[in-house]
Amino acid sequence: MQKVGIVGYYQVKLYSDANYGRYEMIFEASRGALDKAGLKKKDISTVISCTNDYYDGRTISNCFTVEVGGGYMADESKVEMDGAHAVLYGLMRVLSGNHNLAVVWGGSMASCYPYHAARLYETDPTWERPLAYVNDITSAGFQMRAYMEKYGVTAEEIAKVVVKNKKNAAKNPLALEEAQLANLSVKDVLNSGIYADPVTELMVAPPCDSVAALLLAPEKQALKITDKPVWIKGVGYNQDAYYLGDRDLSGCKSMNLAAKMAYSAAGIKDPSSEIDVAELFEAYAHEELIFAEELGFADKGKGAEINSAINGDLPINPSGGALGGNPPCGTGLIRVIEAVKQLTGEAGEYQVKGAKKAVASGQIGMCAQNNILYVLEGN
Amino acid sequence: MSKMTQRKSLEYIKKDYKRTRTLPGSWYLASYKFKFNITHMKPFLEKLKEKKLIANQCSSCNRVFFPPRLVCGKCFVKPDKWVDIRDTASVSTYAISYLKDPETGEVQQRPMVLVHHDGADTTSIAELAPDVNVKDTYVGMPIKVHWRDERTGGIMDIEYYDKVDDDSDDLRYKK
Ligand SMILES: [Zn+2]
């Protein structure tokens, strides 16, 4: 694969109810990324956004973001999935050879709409909706129980993921304030409000407001823009069956296949020794363990045994992950940005020492139906 | 000057925002006609009236789909065989939902389950009978279809699933 570099980024701080207008937030992210890279509007040749019509309260939701996202009189398009999928679209645009700079931005404001209620409308209207009340949280309950049951994983082990990520979030100034919990205990997690047993409130990535932006450039351009580009060495993506009943919920096959694809592109043979840090989009705490296993960091059912703290053997979500705040359409993009920060040494208090290779993932759908994984490497 | 199109007022929510205001709007796509194919499930719907269950099978990969699927995603062909399956099933996995009645405020505990019918390769979303104690629910619990008295040939003919006595050997290990 021709080398494509990440040459800039910007993330608006996560808020549960941001004192921002939608336009201003998008502008802050896109302009911020451009400023950080020392570029101008005229340098932009393509803009890929990730938003959702429902979440934005209007149809063709990229029509109103043209000016604030930098798309005015430029090549512009939208992905209605996760921000990490928008990075893939941007990457493809750059690989086409027609573009020297792609702006990829994504995010929404969950304070403006009922996020989990909206996801109730994700189930099949003819077969599933009439039968039972199932939204993303209920289906996460299905998955968490199937995973625990198959491998004998305990709720405490899953709660430990929450404790770790919220503690990491406390070191990340851009994480959601409500999620920055340095002194959380396993007991607190298990005793927090039950959402869909066995899933408790603190195991759910809290929907919030934010927008993030990322800049992509082909190799030659990237080296002109910055002396610290981060290279996309491999990408893999995969889509599992729509019906929950057609899938093995105790694992995540689409993540497994996405990882295989990304690893083969990047030439990764032994992920647990070659990867220095992972930023994974865990919409629910148990997903982090399932993903870690599918990524080859541990055997099936043994995800909880990885020492994934910031100074551990294989740090996972040092930024706090999605449990540190989940702005719909932005979360996967933020994972990519956080992995970039680790590789350029800009992660501050949650910097993983000597990180050279990282993976970042994005997902969409119930029980992480669709997964995308990037292998990134510092210059 | 014409005042015909002049905007009279805007009802803002006055909250302690410094830089923004919130304008309540509606974006509620409540009305939609879901158009779906019944050709592939007509025999299944007809059988429901007789309290019988059938599933369709892909003759390429032999997977048995319940409820019937239009297309086998794996082989990218239409399943072309019908097979009988039993009305007995087991709980594949479940989550307990807490549903609040908007009028009384009463919270109901309801287990939402993925049901694995004996003879099928897929599971389906369902609810258990109201008399099943959520605390007694477990993965692998045997259950059975509870038919609606008046059946119309639709998926709702399966009202919910009743608990069946579990005489399996591994139960004593389970508890
Ligand atoms: Zn097939």
Coordinates of C-alpha atoms and ligand atoms in Angstrom, one line a residue:
Chain A
M1 CA 0.0 0.0 0.0
Q2 CA 1.2 3.5 -0.8
K3 CA 2.0 5.4 2.3
V4 CA -0.6 7.8 3.7
G5 CA 0.2 9.9 6.7
I6 CA -1.9 11.4 9.4
V7 CA -0.6 15.0 9.6
G8 CA -2.9 16.7 12.0
Y9 CA -5.8 16.3 14.3
Y10 CA -8.1 18.2 16.7
Q11 CA -10.7 17.0 19.3
V12 CA -13.2 19.2 21.0
K13 CA -13.5 18.3 24.7
L14 CA -16.3 15.9 25.5
Y15 CA -19.3 17.4 27.3
S16 CA -22.5 15.8 28.5
D17 CA -24.4 19.0 27.5
A18 CA -22.1 21.2 25.6
N19 CA -22.4 25.0 25.6
Y20 CA -21.8 24.9 21.9
G21 CA -23.8 25.4 18.8
R22 CA -23.5 22.5 16.3
Y23 CA -21.8 24.7 13.7
E24 CA -19.3 26.1 16.1
M25 CA -18.2 22.7 17.3
I26 CA -17.6 21.4 13.8
F27 CA -15.7 24.5 12.9
E28 CA -13.5 24.3 16.1
A29 CA -12.5 20.8 15.2
S30 CA -11.9 21.2 11.5
R31 CA -10.2 24.6 11.8
G32 CA -8.2 23.4 14.8
A33 CA -6.8 20.5 12.9
L34 CA -5.8 22.8 10.0
D35 CA -4.2 25.3 12.3
K36 CA -2.3 22.6 14.2
A37 CA -0.8 21.5 10.9
G38 CA -0.1 25.0 9.7
L39 CA -2.4 24.7 6.7
K40 CA -4.9 26.9 5.0
K41 CA -8.4 26.5 3.5
K42 CA -6.9 26.4 0.0
D43 CA -4.9 23.3 0.9
I44 CA -8.0 21.2 1.5
S45 CA -8.9 19.1 -1.5
T46 CA -11.4 16.7 -0.1
V47 CA -13.6 16.7 3.1
I48 CA -15.2 13.5 4.4
S49 CA -17.6 13.9 7.4
C50 CA -19.3 11.4 9.6
T51 CA -22.7 12.4 10.9
N52 CA -26.1 10.8 11.0
D53 CA -29.3 12.3 9.8
Y54 CA -31.2 11.3 12.9
Y55 CA -28.6 12.6 15.2
D56 CA -28.5 16.0 13.4
G57 CA -32.2 16.4 13.2
R58 CA -32.2 16.9 9.4
T59 CA -31.9 14.9 6.3
I60 CA -28.8 14.9 4.2
S61 CA -27.0 16.1 7.3
N62 CA -23.8 17.0 5.5
C63 CA -25.5 19.8 3.6
F64 CA -25.3 22.2 6.5
T65 CA -21.8 21.5 7.5
V66 CA -20.2 22.6 4.2
E67 CA -18.8 25.9 5.4
V68 CA -17.9 24.9 9.0
G69 CA -16.3 21.6 7.9
G70 CA -14.1 23.2 5.2
G71 CA -16.0 21.6 2.3
Y72 CA -17.0 24.9 0.6
M73 CA -16.1 24.5 -3.1
A74 CA -14.1 21.4 -2.5
D75 CA -14.7 17.7 -3.0
E76 CA -17.0 16.6 -0.2
S77 CA -18.8 13.5 1.0
K78 CA -20.2 11.8 4.0
V79 CA -20.2 8.5 5.8
E80 CA -23.1 7.6 8.1
M81 CA -21.3 5.1 10.3
D82 CA -18.5 5.7 12.7
G83 CA -15.8 8.3 12.4
A84 CA -13.3 5.6 11.9
H85 CA -15.1 4.6 8.7
A86 CA -14.8 8.1 7.5
V87 CA -11.1 7.8 7.9
L88 CA -11.2 4.8 5.5
Y89 CA -13.2 6.8 3.0
G90 CA -10.6 9.7 3.3
L91 CA -7.8 7.2 3.0
M92 CA -9.3 5.8 -0.2
R93 CA -9.7 9.4 -1.6
V94 CA -6.0 10.0 -1.0
L95 CA -4.9 6.7 -2.4
S96 CA -6.8 7.5 -5.6
G97 CA -4.0 9.9 -6.3
N98 CA -6.3 12.8 -6.8
H99 CA -6.0 14.5 -3.4
N100 CA -3.2 16.0 -1.5
L101 CA -5.1 16.7 1.8
A102 CA -8.2 15.1 3.2
V103 CA -10.0 16.5 6.2
V104 CA -11.9 13.8 8.0
W105 CA -14.3 15.0 10.8
G106 CA -17.0 13.3 12.7
G107 CA -19.2 13.6 15.8
S108 CA -22.6 14.7 17.1
M109 CA -24.3 16.1 20.1
A110 CA -26.1 13.4 22.1
S111 CA -27.5 16.1 24.4
C112 CA -29.9 17.0 21.6
Y113 CA -31.6 13.7 21.1
P114 CA -32.4 10.5 23.0
Y115 CA -29.5 8.3 21.9
H116 CA -30.5 4.9 23.4
A117 CA -34.2 5.4 22.4
A118 CA -33.1 6.1 18.8
R119 CA -31.3 2.9 18.7
L120 CA -34.5 1.0 19.5
Y121 CA -35.3 1.6 15.9
E122 CA -32.3 -0.4 14.8
T123 CA -34.0 -3.8 15.2
D124 CA -36.0 -5.3 12.4
P125 CA -39.4 -3.6 12.3
T126 CA -41.2 -6.7 11.1
W127 CA -39.6 -9.6 13.0
E128 CA -38.0 -8.2 16.1
R129 CA -39.6 -4.9 17.2
P130 CA -43.0 -6.3 17.8
L131 CA -41.7 -9.2 20.0
A132 CA -39.5 -7.5 22.6
Y133 CA -38.0 -4.2 23.7
V134 CA -34.5 -4.5 22.4
N135 CA -32.1 -1.6 21.9
D136 CA -28.3 -1.4 22.0
I137 CA -28.2 -1.8 25.8
T138 CA -30.4 -4.9 25.8
S139 CA -28.4 -6.5 23.1
A140 CA -25.2 -5.6 25.0
G141 CA -26.8 -7.5 27.9
F142 CA -27.3 -10.5 25.5
Q143 CA -23.6 -10.3 24.5
M144 CA -22.2 -9.8 28.0
R145 CA -24.1 -12.7 29.4
A146 CA -23.2 -15.0 26.4
Y147 CA -19.5 -14.1 26.9
M148 CA -19.5 -14.6 30.6
E149 CA -21.4 -17.9 30.3
K150 CA -19.2 -19.4 27.6
Y151 CA -15.8 -18.6 29.2
G152 CA -16.7 -18.3 32.9
V153 CA -15.7 -14.6 33.0
T154 CA -17.1 -12.8 36.0
A155 CA -18.9 -9.5 36.2
E156 CA -16.1 -8.3 38.5
E157 CA -13.5 -8.9 35.7
I158 CA -15.7 -6.8 33.3
A159 CA -16.1 -4.1 36.0
K160 CA -12.3 -3.9 36.2
V161 CA -12.3 -2.6 32.6
V162 CA -14.5 0.2 33.7
V163 CA -12.3 1.0 36.7
K164 CA -9.2 1.1 34.5
N165 CA -10.7 3.2 31.7
K166 CA -12.4 5.8 34.0
K167 CA -9.1 6.1 35.9
N168 CA -7.3 6.7 32.6
A169 CA -10.0 9.2 31.6
A170 CA -9.1 11.2 34.7
K171 CA -5.7 11.8 33.2
N172 CA -7.2 12.9 29.8
P173 CA -8.2 16.5 29.9
L174 CA -10.4 16.0 26.8
A175 CA -12.4 13.2 28.4
L176 CA -16.0 13.6 29.7
E177 CA -15.8 15.2 33.2
E178 CA -18.5 12.9 34.5
A179 CA -16.3 9.9 33.4
Q180 CA -13.1 11.1 35.0
L181 CA -13.3 8.9 38.0
A182 CA -9.8 8.3 39.5
N183 CA -11.1 6.5 42.6
L184 CA -13.8 4.3 41.2
S185 CA -14.0 0.7 42.7
V186 CA -15.2 -2.5 41.2
K187 CA -18.0 -2.4 43.7
D188 CA -19.1 1.0 42.6
V189 CA -19.4 -0.3 39.0
L190 CA -21.4 -3.3 40.0
N191 CA -23.7 -1.3 42.3
S192 CA -24.4 1.5 39.8
G193 CA -27.9 1.5 38.3
I194 CA -28.8 -1.6 36.3
Y195 CA -29.5 -0.8 32.7
A196 CA -30.1 -4.2 31.3
D197 CA -28.9 -6.9 33.7
P198 CA -26.0 -7.8 33.7
V199 CA -25.0 -4.4 32.1
T200 CA -24.8 -1.6 34.7
E201 CA -24.8 2.1 34.1
L202 CA -21.1 2.6 34.5
M203 CA -20.4 -0.2 31.9
V204 CA -22.1 1.8 29.2
A205 CA -20.0 4.3 27.2
P206 CA -21.8 7.6 28.1
P207 CA -23.2 9.3 25.0
C208 CA -22.0 12.9 24.9
D209 CA -21.2 15.9 22.7
S210 CA -18.1 16.4 20.6
V211 CA -16.5 16.6 17.2
A212 CA -13.0 15.5 16.1
A213 CA -11.1 16.0 13.0
L214 CA -8.1 14.3 11.3
L215 CA -5.9 15.3 8.3
L216 CA -4.6 12.7 5.8
A217 CA -2.0 13.3 3.2
P218 CA 0.0 11.2 0.7
E219 CA 3.6 10.4 1.7
K220 CA 5.4 13.3 -0.1
Q221 CA 2.9 15.9 1.1
A222 CA 2.9 14.5 4.6
L223 CA 6.6 14.9 5.0
K224 CA 6.4 18.5 3.8
I225 CA 3.6 19.3 6.3
T226 CA 5.1 17.7 9.5
D227 CA 8.2 15.9 10.6
K228 CA 6.1 13.7 12.8
P229 CA 3.5 12.1 10.5
V230 CA 1.9 8.9 11.6
W231 CA 1.6 6.3 8.9
I232 CA -1.4 4.1 8.2
K233 CA 0.3 0.7 7.8
G234 CA -2.8 -1.4 7.5
V235 CA -6.6 -1.2 7.7
G236 CA -9.2 -4.0 7.9
Y237 CA -13.0 -3.9 8.1
N238 CA -15.7 -6.5 8.3
Q239 CA -19.4 -6.7 8.7
D240 CA -21.3 -9.4 10.6
A241 CA -24.9 -10.6 10.1
Y242 CA -27.6 -8.1 10.9
Y243 CA -29.8 -10.4 13.0
L244 CA -28.4 -11.0 16.5
G245 CA -29.7 -14.5 16.2
D246 CA -27.4 -15.3 13.3
R247 CA -24.3 -14.5 15.2
D248 CA -22.1 -16.0 17.9
L249 CA -22.4 -13.3 20.5
S250 CA -19.8 -14.7 22.8
G251 CA -17.2 -13.4 20.5
C252 CA -16.9 -10.9 17.7
K253 CA -16.1 -12.5 14.3
S254 CA -16.2 -9.3 12.4
M255 CA -13.4 -7.9 14.6
N256 CA -11.4 -11.0 14.1
L257 CA -11.6 -10.8 10.3
A258 CA -10.9 -7.0 10.4
A259 CA -7.8 -7.7 12.4
K260 CA -6.6 -10.4 10.1
M261 CA -7.0 -8.0 7.1
A262 CA -5.2 -5.1 8.9
Y263 CA -2.4 -7.3 10.2
S264 CA -1.7 -8.9 6.9
A265 CA -1.5 -5.4 5.2
A266 CA 0.9 -4.2 8.0
G267 CA 2.9 -7.4 8.2
I268 CA 2.0 -8.0 11.8
K269 CA 2.6 -11.7 12.8
D270 CA 2.5 -11.6 16.6
P271 CA 0.2 -8.8 17.6
S272 CA 0.7 -9.1 21.4
S273 CA 4.4 -8.5 21.1
E274 CA 4.4 -6.1 18.1
I275 CA 1.7 -3.8 19.1
D276 CA 2.6 -1.3 21.8
V277 CA -0.7 0.3 22.5
A278 CA -4.4 -0.2 21.5
E279 CA -7.2 2.3 21.4
L280 CA -10.4 0.4 21.0
F281 CA -14.0 1.6 20.7
E282 CA -15.7 -0.3 23.5
A283 CA -19.3 0.8 23.6
Y284 CA -19.7 -1.5 26.6
A285 CA -17.0 -2.7 29.0
H286 CA -17.2 -6.3 28.0
E287 CA -16.5 -5.4 24.4
E288 CA -12.9 -4.4 25.3
L289 CA -12.2 -7.9 26.5
I290 CA -13.8 -9.5 23.5
F291 CA -12.0 -7.2 21.1
A292 CA -8.6 -7.8 22.8
E293 CA -9.1 -11.6 22.3
E294 CA -10.2 -11.2 18.7
L295 CA -7.1 -9.0 18.1
G296 CA -4.9 -11.8 19.2
F297 CA -3.7 -10.1 22.5
A298 CA -5.0 -13.1 24.5
D299 CA -6.7 -16.5 24.2
K300 CA -10.4 -16.7 24.0
G301 CA -12.0 -15.9 27.4
K302 CA -8.7 -14.7 28.8
G303 CA -9.0 -11.0 27.8
A304 CA -9.3 -10.0 31.5
E305 CA -5.8 -11.5 32.2
I306 CA -4.0 -8.9 30.0
N307 CA -2.3 -6.2 32.1
S308 CA -3.7 -3.4 30.0
A309 CA -3.0 -0.4 32.3
I310 CA -1.0 2.5 30.9
N311 CA 2.3 1.1 32.2
G312 CA 1.1 -2.5 31.6
D313 CA 2.2 -5.2 29.1
L314 CA -0.2 -4.0 26.5
P315 CA -1.9 -0.8 27.3
I316 CA -5.5 -0.7 26.1
N317 CA -7.4 2.6 26.0
P318 CA -4.9 4.7 27.9
S319 CA -7.1 7.7 27.0
G320 CA -10.1 6.2 28.8
G321 CA -11.6 4.8 25.6
A322 CA -15.3 5.2 24.8
L323 CA -16.1 4.7 28.5
G324 CA -14.4 8.1 28.9
G325 CA -17.1 9.5 26.6
N326 CA -18.9 8.4 23.5
P327 CA -19.9 11.2 21.1
P328 CA -21.9 9.2 18.4
C329 CA -20.1 9.3 15.0
G330 CA -17.0 10.7 16.6
T331 CA -15.8 8.0 19.0
G332 CA -13.9 5.7 16.5
L333 CA -12.2 8.8 15.0
I334 CA -11.1 9.9 18.5
R335 CA -9.6 6.4 19.0
V336 CA -7.5 6.9 15.9
I337 CA -6.5 10.4 17.1
E338 CA -5.6 9.0 20.6
A339 CA -3.4 6.3 18.9
V340 CA -1.7 9.0 16.9
K341 CA -1.0 11.0 20.1
Q342 CA 0.6 8.0 21.6
L343 CA 2.9 7.5 18.6
T344 CA 3.9 11.2 18.4
G345 CA 4.5 11.4 22.1
E346 CA 1.7 14.0 22.7
A347 CA -0.5 12.0 25.1
G348 CA 0.7 13.9 28.2
E349 CA -0.1 12.2 31.5
Y350 CA -1.4 9.0 29.8
Q351 CA 1.6 8.6 27.4
V352 CA 2.7 5.0 26.9
K353 CA 6.5 5.0 27.0
G354 CA 8.2 4.2 23.7
A355 CA 5.0 3.4 21.7
K356 CA 6.0 2.8 18.1
K357 CA 3.1 0.7 16.7
A358 CA -0.5 1.1 17.7
V359 CA -3.9 -0.2 16.7
A360 CA -7.2 1.8 16.8
S361 CA -10.7 0.6 16.1
G362 CA -14.1 1.9 15.3
Q363 CA -17.4 0.1 15.3
I364 CA -21.1 0.4 14.5
G365 CA -24.2 -1.6 15.0
M366 CA -25.7 -3.7 17.8
C367 CA -23.1 -5.8 19.6
A368 CA -20.4 -4.3 17.4
Q369 CA -21.8 -5.7 14.2
N370 CA -19.3 -3.8 12.0
N371 CA -15.7 -3.3 13.0
I372 CA -12.8 -1.4 11.5
L373 CA -9.2 -1.6 12.6
Y374 CA -6.1 0.5 11.8
V375 CA -2.5 -0.4 12.3
L376 CA -0.5 2.9 12.8
E377 CA 3.2 3.5 13.0
G378 CA 5.2 6.6 14.0
N379 CA 7.8 8.1 11.7
Chain B
M1 CA -44.0 46.1 3.2
S2 CA -45.7 42.8 3.6
K3 CA -45.8 41.2 7.0
M4 CA -47.3 38.0 5.7
T5 CA -44.2 35.9 6.1
Q6 CA -42.8 37.6 9.2
R7 CA -41.8 35.3 12.0
K8 CA -43.8 36.2 15.1
S9 CA -41.7 34.7 18.0
L10 CA -39.4 32.0 18.9
E11 CA -39.8 29.9 22.0
Y12 CA -36.4 29.4 23.4
I13 CA -35.6 27.2 26.4
K14 CA -33.9 29.5 28.8
K15 CA -31.3 27.4 30.5
D16 CA -28.0 28.5 32.0
Y17 CA -26.1 28.4 28.8
K18 CA -23.7 31.2 28.2
R19 CA -23.1 31.0 24.5
T20 CA -26.0 29.0 23.2
R21 CA -29.8 28.7 23.2
T22 CA -31.9 25.7 22.7
L23 CA -34.8 25.7 20.3
P24 CA -37.1 22.8 20.8
G25 CA -38.0 21.1 17.6
S26 CA -39.5 17.8 16.5
W27 CA -37.8 15.2 14.4
Y28 CA -40.0 12.3 15.1
L29 CA -40.4 10.0 12.1
A30 CA -43.4 8.2 13.7
S31 CA -45.1 7.4 10.6
Y32 CA -43.6 4.9 8.2
K33 CA -44.8 2.0 6.1
F34 CA -42.5 -0.9 6.3
K35 CA -42.8 -2.8 3.1
F36 CA -41.5 -6.4 3.4
N37 CA -41.6 -9.5 1.4
I38 CA -43.9 -12.3 2.6
T39 CA -43.3 -14.7 -0.3
H40 CA -40.5 -16.5 1.5
M41 CA -42.4 -16.8 4.8
K42 CA -46.0 -17.5 3.6
P43 CA -45.9 -21.3 4.4
F44 CA -44.5 -20.4 7.8
L45 CA -47.2 -17.9 8.5
E46 CA -49.9 -20.4 7.4
K47 CA -48.5 -23.1 9.7
L48 CA -48.6 -20.7 12.7
K49 CA -52.4 -20.9 12.6
E50 CA -52.1 -24.6 13.1
K51 CA -49.6 -24.2 16.0
K52 CA -46.9 -25.6 13.9
L53 CA -43.4 -24.2 13.3
I54 CA -41.4 -24.5 10.2
A55 CA -38.0 -23.0 9.3
N56 CA -36.3 -22.5 6.0
Q57 CA -33.0 -24.1 5.1
C58 CA -30.2 -23.1 2.8
S59 CA -29.4 -26.2 0.7
S60 CA -25.9 -24.8 0.0
C61 CA -24.7 -24.5 3.6
N62 CA -27.6 -26.4 5.3
R63 CA -28.2 -23.7 7.9
V64 CA -31.8 -23.7 9.2
F65 CA -33.2 -20.2 9.7
F66 CA -35.9 -19.5 12.3
P67 CA -37.7 -17.2 11.7
P68 CA -37.3 -17.8 7.9
R69 CA -34.9 -15.5 6.1
L70 CA -35.2 -14.1 2.6
V71 CA -31.5 -14.6 1.8
C72 CA -28.7 -16.7 3.3
G73 CA -26.0 -14.1 3.7
K74 CA -23.2 -16.6 3.7
C75 CA -24.1 -18.2 0.3
F76 CA -25.9 -15.2 -1.1
V77 CA -28.8 -17.4 -2.3
K78 CA -32.4 -17.8 -1.2
P79 CA -33.0 -20.6 1.2
D80 CA -35.0 -23.2 -0.8
K81 CA -36.1 -25.9 1.6
W82 CA -38.7 -26.0 4.4
V83 CA -38.1 -28.1 7.5
D84 CA -40.2 -28.8 10.6
I85 CA -38.9 -27.6 13.9
R86 CA -40.2 -28.1 17.3
D87 CA -42.0 -25.6 19.5
T88 CA -39.5 -26.4 22.3
A89 CA -36.5 -24.2 22.6
S90 CA -33.8 -23.0 25.0
V91 CA -32.6 -19.7 26.3
S92 CA -29.4 -18.9 24.3
T93 CA -28.7 -15.7 26.2
Y94 CA -30.8 -13.0 28.0
A95 CA -30.7 -9.6 29.5
I96 CA -33.1 -8.2 32.0
S97 CA -34.9 -5.0 31.0
Y98 CA -36.5 -2.6 33.4
L99 CA -39.5 -1.0 31.7
K100 CA -41.2 2.0 33.4
D101 CA -44.8 2.5 32.8
P102 CA -45.1 6.1 31.7
E103 CA -48.5 6.6 33.5
T104 CA -48.1 4.7 36.8
G105 CA -44.3 4.9 37.1
E106 CA -44.3 1.3 38.0
V107 CA -41.1 -0.6 36.9
Q108 CA -41.4 -4.0 35.4
Q109 CA -38.6 -6.4 35.3
R110 CA -38.7 -8.4 32.1
P111 CA -36.2 -10.8 30.7
M112 CA -35.5 -10.3 27.0
V113 CA -34.2 -13.5 25.6
L114 CA -32.6 -14.9 22.5
V115 CA -34.4 -18.2 21.9
H116 CA -32.8 -21.2 20.3
H117 CA -35.4 -23.5 18.8
D118 CA -34.6 -27.2 18.7
G119 CA -33.7 -27.9 15.2
A120 CA -32.8 -24.4 14.2
D121 CA -29.3 -22.9 13.7
T122 CA -30.3 -19.3 14.5
T123 CA -31.9 -17.6 17.5
S124 CA -34.6 -15.1 17.7
I125 CA -35.6 -12.3 20.0
A126 CA -38.5 -13.0 22.4
E127 CA -40.0 -12.5 25.8
L128 CA -40.7 -15.0 28.5
A129 CA -44.1 -15.7 30.2
P130 CA -45.0 -13.0 32.8
D131 CA -45.0 -15.7 35.5
V132 CA -41.3 -16.6 35.0
N133 CA -39.3 -15.1 37.8
V134 CA -36.4 -13.2 36.3
K135 CA -34.1 -14.5 39.0
D136 CA -34.8 -18.1 37.9
T137 CA -33.8 -17.4 34.3
Y138 CA -30.6 -19.0 33.1
V139 CA -28.8 -19.7 29.9
G140 CA -29.9 -23.1 28.6
M141 CA -33.2 -23.0 30.3
P142 CA -35.7 -25.1 28.4
I143 CA -38.8 -23.2 27.2
K144 CA -41.8 -23.8 25.0
V145 CA -43.9 -21.6 22.7
H146 CA -47.1 -20.2 24.4
W147 CA -49.5 -19.8 21.6
R148 CA -52.0 -17.0 21.4
D149 CA -55.6 -18.3 21.6
E150 CA -56.7 -16.4 18.5
R151 CA -54.1 -17.0 15.8
T152 CA -54.0 -14.8 12.7
G153 CA -51.0 -16.2 10.9
G154 CA -48.4 -13.7 12.0
I155 CA -45.3 -13.7 14.2
M156 CA -47.4 -12.4 17.1
D157 CA -49.2 -15.7 17.2
I158 CA -46.3 -16.7 19.5
E159 CA -47.4 -14.7 22.6
Y160 CA -44.3 -15.6 24.7
Y161 CA -42.4 -18.6 25.9
D162 CA -43.3 -20.8 28.9
K163 CA -40.8 -22.3 31.2
V164 CA -40.5 -26.1 30.9
D165 CA -39.2 -28.4 33.8
D166 CA -35.5 -28.9 33.4
D167 CA -34.5 -32.5 33.8
S168 CA -31.1 -32.2 32.2
D169 CA -28.1 -33.7 34.0
D170 CA -25.9 -30.6 33.9
L171 CA -28.5 -28.6 35.9
R172 CA -26.9 -29.6 39.2
Y173 CA -23.6 -28.3 38.0
K174 CA -25.3 -25.1 36.9
K175 CA -26.6 -24.1 40.3
Ligands
ZN1 ZN -26.2 -20.8 2.9

